[in-house]
């Protein structure tokens, strides 16, 4: 028998106050570069989002991150939103294999919710490029872009068991301000004995 369960995923809401923030110096490894937003990079962002998230817990919490087409749709939606901040949207690329084999490997976007506040949306780095400082560089670039357009408080939400992401945000200066629980419906098989 198939039953519908609710599973609760603990998530931290984290914030960074840019009025007190000291920007950290970070030298991106020479095998990588960051490209600012342009419309022709939309598909690359969507593909990197899919490659970064589809095998991760966040694709269970947000199923749209688990399919290439829905990542593309999501990227279009983000692009069309009033609060889309091009200055906070960056694509990381691996250039270590030469100019003919450039590989997109990281993405970040942010949405401004009012004059001074913005939310970082998704940050993702493809699995083989993790642990080389690309994630930190993307966040610093996005936060710097938000600062330039007058944002003073940046927020994000992260699944609590995503240790490496939580550590990364803390290292940059984000602090947890609230814990929330996101309910996800799950279908599971249950035998006749258990069904009674
Ligand atoms: C979270 C995520 C974006 C981090 O990206 P990343 O590129 O691996 O981040 P960084 O390389 O900057 O930092 C990761 C680790 O590598 C270490 N590191 C960075 N540069 C390094 C270097 N040159 N040499 C050795 N280690 C290095 C960091 O200290 C950090 O270590 P820690 O996990 O022990 O704290 C990535 O793991 C990811 O895409 N995960 C799946 C999607 C996801 O969950 N996104 C977050 C949603 S809220």
mmCIF file of C-alpha atoms and ligand atoms in Angstrom:
data_model
loop_
_atom_site.group_PDB
_atom_site.id
_atom_site.type_symbol
_atom_site.label_atom_id
_atom_site.label_comp_id
_atom_site.label_asym_id
_atom_site.label_seq_id
_atom_site.Cartn_x
_atom_site.Cartn_y
_atom_site.Cartn_z
ATOM 1 C CA UNK A 1 0.000 0.000 0.000
ATOM 2 C CA UNK A 2 1.303 3.455 -0.833
ATOM 3 C CA UNK A 3 0.992 6.106 1.850
ATOM 4 C CA UNK A 4 1.679 9.795 1.829
ATOM 5 C CA UNK A 5 3.957 11.006 4.626
ATOM 6 C CA UNK A 6 5.086 14.462 5.575
ATOM 7 C CA UNK A 7 8.790 14.824 6.256
ATOM 8 C CA UNK A 8 10.070 18.004 7.882
ATOM 9 C CA UNK A 9 13.417 19.425 6.804
ATOM 10 C CA UNK A 10 15.127 21.755 9.251
ATOM 11 C CA UNK A 11 16.470 24.912 7.619
ATOM 12 C CA UNK A 12 18.406 27.884 8.905
ATOM 13 C CA UNK A 13 17.593 31.420 7.846
ATOM 14 C CA UNK A 14 20.909 33.258 7.830
ATOM 15 C CA UNK A 15 21.702 36.955 7.447
ATOM 16 C CA UNK A 16 24.685 39.149 6.734
ATOM 17 C CA UNK A 17 24.687 42.806 7.807
ATOM 18 C CA UNK A 18 26.682 44.676 5.171
ATOM 19 C CA UNK A 19 26.940 47.839 7.290
ATOM 20 C CA UNK A 20 29.305 45.960 9.611
ATOM 21 C CA UNK A 21 30.809 43.576 7.103
ATOM 22 C CA UNK A 22 34.505 43.586 6.328
ATOM 23 C CA UNK A 23 34.989 42.236 2.829
ATOM 24 C CA UNK A 24 37.427 39.345 2.851
ATOM 25 C CA UNK A 25 40.236 39.228 0.309
ATOM 26 C CA UNK A 26 39.952 36.103 -1.788
ATOM 27 C CA UNK A 27 42.151 35.191 -4.726
ATOM 28 C CA UNK A 28 40.282 32.871 -7.058
ATOM 29 C CA UNK A 29 42.490 30.018 -8.310
ATOM 30 C CA UNK A 30 43.831 30.935 -11.804
ATOM 31 C CA UNK A 31 42.064 27.893 -13.318
ATOM 32 C CA UNK A 32 38.733 29.609 -12.637
ATOM 33 C CA UNK A 33 37.061 32.853 -13.632
ATOM 34 C CA UNK A 34 33.792 34.541 -12.745
ATOM 35 C CA UNK A 35 31.578 35.967 -15.488
ATOM 36 C CA UNK A 36 29.037 38.696 -14.734
ATOM 37 C CA UNK A 37 25.434 38.312 -15.831
ATOM 38 C CA UNK A 38 24.422 38.585 -19.443
ATOM 39 C CA UNK A 39 21.255 37.178 -21.011
ATOM 40 C CA UNK A 40 23.162 34.793 -23.250
ATOM 41 C CA UNK A 41 24.460 32.963 -20.147
ATOM 42 C CA UNK A 42 20.968 32.018 -18.904
ATOM 43 C CA UNK A 43 21.152 28.454 -20.237
ATOM 44 C CA UNK A 44 24.610 27.953 -18.718
ATOM 45 C CA UNK A 45 23.324 29.058 -15.308
ATOM 46 C CA UNK A 46 20.392 26.634 -15.603
ATOM 47 C CA UNK A 47 22.601 23.714 -16.627
ATOM 48 C CA UNK A 48 25.079 24.364 -13.781
ATOM 49 C CA UNK A 49 22.171 24.648 -11.341
ATOM 50 C CA UNK A 50 20.935 21.224 -12.440
ATOM 51 C CA UNK A 51 24.425 19.642 -12.329
ATOM 52 C CA UNK A 52 25.035 21.108 -8.857
ATOM 53 C CA UNK A 53 21.733 20.187 -7.241
ATOM 54 C CA UNK A 54 20.149 17.122 -8.833
ATOM 55 C CA UNK A 55 21.958 14.598 -6.593
ATOM 56 C CA UNK A 56 21.658 16.696 -3.430
ATOM 57 C CA UNK A 57 19.122 16.836 -0.614
ATOM 58 C CA UNK A 58 17.975 20.256 -1.844
ATOM 59 C CA UNK A 59 16.535 18.568 -4.938
ATOM 60 C CA UNK A 60 14.249 16.630 -2.544
ATOM 61 C CA UNK A 61 13.316 19.790 -0.641
ATOM 62 C CA UNK A 62 12.862 21.706 -3.923
ATOM 63 C CA UNK A 63 12.032 19.150 -6.626
ATOM 64 C CA UNK A 64 12.402 21.776 -9.377
ATOM 65 C CA UNK A 65 16.178 21.580 -8.812
ATOM 66 C CA UNK A 66 16.176 17.928 -9.832
ATOM 67 C CA UNK A 67 15.232 18.298 -13.516
ATOM 68 C CA UNK A 68 17.068 20.164 -16.303
ATOM 69 C CA UNK A 69 13.834 21.641 -17.750
ATOM 70 C CA UNK A 70 12.612 22.947 -14.402
ATOM 71 C CA UNK A 71 16.037 24.465 -13.661
ATOM 72 C CA UNK A 72 15.757 26.309 -16.980
ATOM 73 C CA UNK A 73 12.221 27.441 -16.140
ATOM 74 C CA UNK A 74 13.377 28.558 -12.689
ATOM 75 C CA UNK A 75 16.240 30.545 -14.199
ATOM 76 C CA UNK A 76 13.803 32.282 -16.598
ATOM 77 C CA UNK A 77 11.511 33.100 -13.647
ATOM 78 C CA UNK A 78 14.382 34.499 -11.590
ATOM 79 C CA UNK A 79 15.495 36.613 -14.577
ATOM 80 C CA UNK A 80 11.970 38.043 -15.013
ATOM 81 C CA UNK A 81 11.426 38.962 -11.357
ATOM 82 C CA UNK A 82 11.326 42.682 -10.481
ATOM 83 C CA UNK A 83 14.021 42.234 -7.858
ATOM 84 C CA UNK A 84 16.505 40.400 -10.086
ATOM 85 C CA UNK A 85 19.963 41.881 -9.453
ATOM 86 C CA UNK A 86 22.312 41.364 -12.414
ATOM 87 C CA UNK A 87 25.211 42.695 -10.279
ATOM 88 C CA UNK A 88 24.735 39.742 -7.898
ATOM 89 C CA UNK A 89 24.464 37.086 -10.598
ATOM 90 C CA UNK A 90 27.678 35.282 -11.462
ATOM 91 C CA UNK A 91 28.724 32.247 -13.439
ATOM 92 C CA UNK A 92 31.954 30.438 -12.480
ATOM 93 C CA UNK A 93 33.917 28.777 -15.249
ATOM 94 C CA UNK A 94 36.840 26.364 -15.231
ATOM 95 C CA UNK A 95 39.411 27.598 -17.751
ATOM 96 C CA UNK A 96 42.316 25.331 -16.687
ATOM 97 C CA UNK A 97 41.971 23.064 -19.743
ATOM 98 C CA UNK A 98 42.493 25.895 -22.236
ATOM 99 C CA UNK A 99 40.264 28.348 -24.109
ATOM 100 C CA UNK A 100 38.550 25.656 -26.211
ATOM 101 C CA UNK A 101 37.479 23.605 -23.205
ATOM 102 C CA UNK A 102 35.914 26.189 -20.932
ATOM 103 C CA UNK A 103 33.501 24.513 -18.516
ATOM 104 C CA UNK A 104 30.797 26.329 -16.548
ATOM 105 C CA UNK A 105 30.884 25.068 -12.964
ATOM 106 C CA UNK A 106 29.216 27.486 -10.548
ATOM 107 C CA UNK A 107 26.175 29.773 -10.334
ATOM 108 C CA UNK A 108 24.654 32.294 -7.932
ATOM 109 C CA UNK A 109 21.738 34.747 -8.109
ATOM 110 C CA UNK A 110 20.007 37.133 -5.741
ATOM 111 C CA UNK A 111 16.586 38.795 -5.558
ATOM 112 C CA UNK A 112 16.109 42.224 -4.040
ATOM 113 C CA UNK A 113 13.028 42.384 -1.835
ATOM 114 C CA UNK A 114 13.175 46.111 -1.094
ATOM 115 C CA UNK A 115 15.664 48.983 -1.329
ATOM 116 C CA UNK A 116 18.017 47.616 1.320
ATOM 117 C CA UNK A 117 17.309 43.890 1.579
ATOM 118 C CA UNK A 118 18.006 40.993 -0.755
ATOM 119 C CA UNK A 119 17.918 37.211 -0.689
ATOM 120 C CA UNK A 120 20.583 35.032 -2.192
ATOM 121 C CA UNK A 121 18.738 32.420 -4.226
ATOM 122 C CA UNK A 122 20.658 29.353 -5.285
ATOM 123 C CA UNK A 123 24.366 28.873 -5.101
ATOM 124 C CA UNK A 124 25.680 25.731 -6.696
ATOM 125 C CA UNK A 125 29.087 24.382 -7.692
ATOM 126 C CA UNK A 126 29.300 21.193 -9.774
ATOM 127 C CA UNK A 127 30.686 18.247 -7.769
ATOM 128 C CA UNK A 128 34.168 17.913 -9.290
ATOM 129 C CA UNK A 129 34.927 21.618 -8.792
ATOM 130 C CA UNK A 130 34.009 21.776 -5.113
ATOM 131 C CA UNK A 131 36.533 22.453 -2.346
ATOM 132 C CA UNK A 132 38.626 24.887 -4.422
ATOM 133 C CA UNK A 133 37.163 28.160 -3.243
ATOM 134 C CA UNK A 134 34.679 28.630 -6.126
ATOM 135 C CA UNK A 135 31.672 28.726 -3.766
ATOM 136 C CA UNK A 136 33.292 31.337 -1.533
ATOM 137 C CA UNK A 137 34.264 33.436 -4.573
ATOM 138 C CA UNK A 138 30.686 33.323 -5.924
ATOM 139 C CA UNK A 139 29.206 34.474 -2.606
ATOM 140 C CA UNK A 140 31.746 37.273 -2.221
ATOM 141 C CA UNK A 141 31.065 38.452 -5.786
ATOM 142 C CA UNK A 142 27.284 38.375 -5.242
ATOM 143 C CA UNK A 143 27.490 40.149 -1.881
ATOM 144 C CA UNK A 144 29.831 42.788 -3.343
ATOM 145 C CA UNK A 145 27.345 43.353 -6.185
ATOM 146 C CA UNK A 146 24.491 43.743 -3.705
ATOM 147 C CA UNK A 147 26.539 46.229 -1.678
ATOM 148 C CA UNK A 148 27.206 48.261 -4.825
ATOM 149 C CA UNK A 149 23.473 48.648 -5.520
ATOM 150 C CA UNK A 150 22.723 49.809 -1.958
ATOM 151 C CA UNK A 151 21.646 46.589 -0.240
ATOM 152 C CA UNK A 152 22.639 46.504 3.445
ATOM 153 C CA UNK A 153 21.169 43.192 4.600
ATOM 154 C CA UNK A 154 21.514 39.892 2.739
ATOM 155 C CA UNK A 155 19.543 36.790 3.704
ATOM 156 C CA UNK A 156 19.514 33.161 2.617
ATOM 157 C CA UNK A 157 18.077 29.847 3.710
ATOM 158 C CA UNK A 158 20.012 26.603 3.962
ATOM 159 C CA UNK A 159 19.064 23.038 4.872
ATOM 160 C CA UNK A 160 20.555 22.411 8.333
ATOM 161 C CA UNK A 161 22.275 19.133 7.435
ATOM 162 C CA UNK A 162 24.107 20.825 4.539
ATOM 163 C CA UNK A 163 27.222 21.252 6.705
ATOM 164 C CA UNK A 164 29.609 22.458 4.028
ATOM 165 C CA UNK A 165 27.192 25.173 2.885
ATOM 166 C CA UNK A 166 26.461 26.279 6.470
ATOM 167 C CA UNK A 167 30.215 26.469 7.235
ATOM 168 C CA UNK A 168 30.842 28.413 4.042
ATOM 169 C CA UNK A 169 28.169 31.003 4.870
ATOM 170 C CA UNK A 170 29.434 31.327 8.454
ATOM 171 C CA UNK A 171 32.987 31.835 7.247
ATOM 172 C CA UNK A 172 31.826 34.728 5.084
ATOM 173 C CA UNK A 173 29.980 36.289 8.018
ATOM 174 C CA UNK A 174 26.372 35.067 7.765
ATOM 175 C CA UNK A 175 24.724 34.315 11.099
ATOM 176 C CA UNK A 176 21.727 32.093 11.733
ATOM 177 C CA UNK A 177 18.716 34.201 12.786
ATOM 178 C CA UNK A 178 15.876 31.674 12.691
ATOM 179 C CA UNK A 179 15.198 27.961 12.319
ATOM 180 C CA UNK A 180 12.284 26.917 10.122
ATOM 181 C CA UNK A 181 10.879 23.557 9.017
ATOM 182 C CA UNK A 182 9.861 22.864 5.448
ATOM 183 C CA UNK A 183 7.314 20.066 5.032
ATOM 184 C CA UNK A 184 7.754 17.801 2.029
ATOM 185 C CA UNK A 185 5.225 15.165 0.973
ATOM 186 C CA UNK A 186 6.753 11.743 0.447
ATOM 187 C CA UNK A 187 5.136 8.628 -0.974
ATOM 188 C CA UNK A 188 6.269 5.403 0.640
ATOM 189 C CA UNK A 189 5.367 1.712 0.376
ATOM 190 C CA UNK A 190 3.816 0.118 3.428
ATOM 191 C CA UNK A 191 2.958 -3.576 3.753
ATOM 192 C CA UNK A 192 -0.570 -4.742 4.869
ATOM 193 C CA UNK A 193 0.587 -5.476 8.434
ATOM 194 C CA UNK A 194 1.984 -2.002 8.879
ATOM 195 C CA UNK A 195 -1.112 -0.437 7.332
ATOM 196 C CA UNK A 196 -3.373 -1.391 10.235
HETATM 197 C C1 LIG B 1 27.801 24.473 -0.920
HETATM 198 C C2 LIG B 1 28.684 24.597 -2.162
HETATM 199 C C3 LIG B 1 28.115 25.711 -3.053
HETATM 200 C C4 LIG B 1 30.116 24.960 -1.753
HETATM 201 O O1 LIG B 1 30.888 25.188 -2.922
HETATM 202 P P1 LIG B 1 32.495 24.987 -2.933
HETATM 203 O O2 LIG B 1 33.000 25.512 -4.208
HETATM 204 O O3 LIG B 1 32.830 23.584 -2.584
HETATM 205 O O4 LIG B 1 32.917 25.955 -1.707
HETATM 206 P P2 LIG B 1 34.409 26.309 -1.254
HETATM 207 O O5 LIG B 1 35.402 25.545 -2.070
HETATM 208 O O6 LIG B 1 34.528 27.782 -1.224
HETATM 209 O O7 LIG B 1 34.408 25.779 0.242
HETATM 210 C C5 LIG B 1 34.186 24.381 0.497
HETATM 211 C C6 LIG B 1 35.335 23.792 1.309
HETATM 212 O O8 LIG B 1 36.533 23.767 0.564
HETATM 213 C C7 LIG B 1 37.581 24.360 1.326
HETATM 214 N N1 LIG B 1 38.511 24.997 0.365
HETATM 215 C C8 LIG B 1 38.287 26.103 -0.355
HETATM 216 N N2 LIG B 1 39.371 26.375 -1.119
HETATM 217 C C9 LIG B 1 40.250 25.384 -0.875
HETATM 218 C C10 LIG B 1 41.557 25.096 -1.368
HETATM 219 N N3 LIG B 1 42.129 25.875 -2.276
HETATM 220 N N4 LIG B 1 42.170 23.992 -0.910
HETATM 221 C C11 LIG B 1 41.575 23.176 -0.016
HETATM 222 N N5 LIG B 1 40.332 23.401 0.493
HETATM 223 C C12 LIG B 1 39.701 24.490 0.061
HETATM 224 C C13 LIG B 1 36.881 25.340 2.215
HETATM 225 O O9 LIG B 1 37.648 25.660 3.355
HETATM 226 C C14 LIG B 1 35.649 24.564 2.560
HETATM 227 O O10 LIG B 1 35.945 23.604 3.586
HETATM 228 P P3 LIG B 1 34.851 23.119 4.662
HETATM 229 O O11 LIG B 1 33.716 22.464 3.894
HETATM 230 O O12 LIG B 1 35.594 22.170 5.505
HETATM 231 O O13 LIG B 1 34.364 24.322 5.389
HETATM 232 C C15 LIG B 1 28.738 23.245 -2.940
HETATM 233 O O14 LIG B 1 29.117 22.222 -2.044
HETATM 234 C C16 LIG B 1 27.429 22.858 -3.612
HETATM 235 O O15 LIG B 1 27.148 23.292 -4.729
HETATM 236 N N6 LIG B 1 26.608 22.014 -2.972
HETATM 237 C C17 LIG B 1 25.379 21.509 -3.558
HETATM 238 C C18 LIG B 1 24.364 22.612 -3.745
HETATM 239 C C19 LIG B 1 24.043 23.267 -2.417
HETATM 240 O O16 LIG B 1 23.779 22.589 -1.438
HETATM 241 N N7 LIG B 1 24.051 24.600 -2.406
HETATM 242 C C20 LIG B 1 23.746 25.379 -1.210
HETATM 243 C C21 LIG B 1 22.295 25.643 -1.150
HETATM 244 S S1 LIG B 1 21.862 26.629 0.243
#
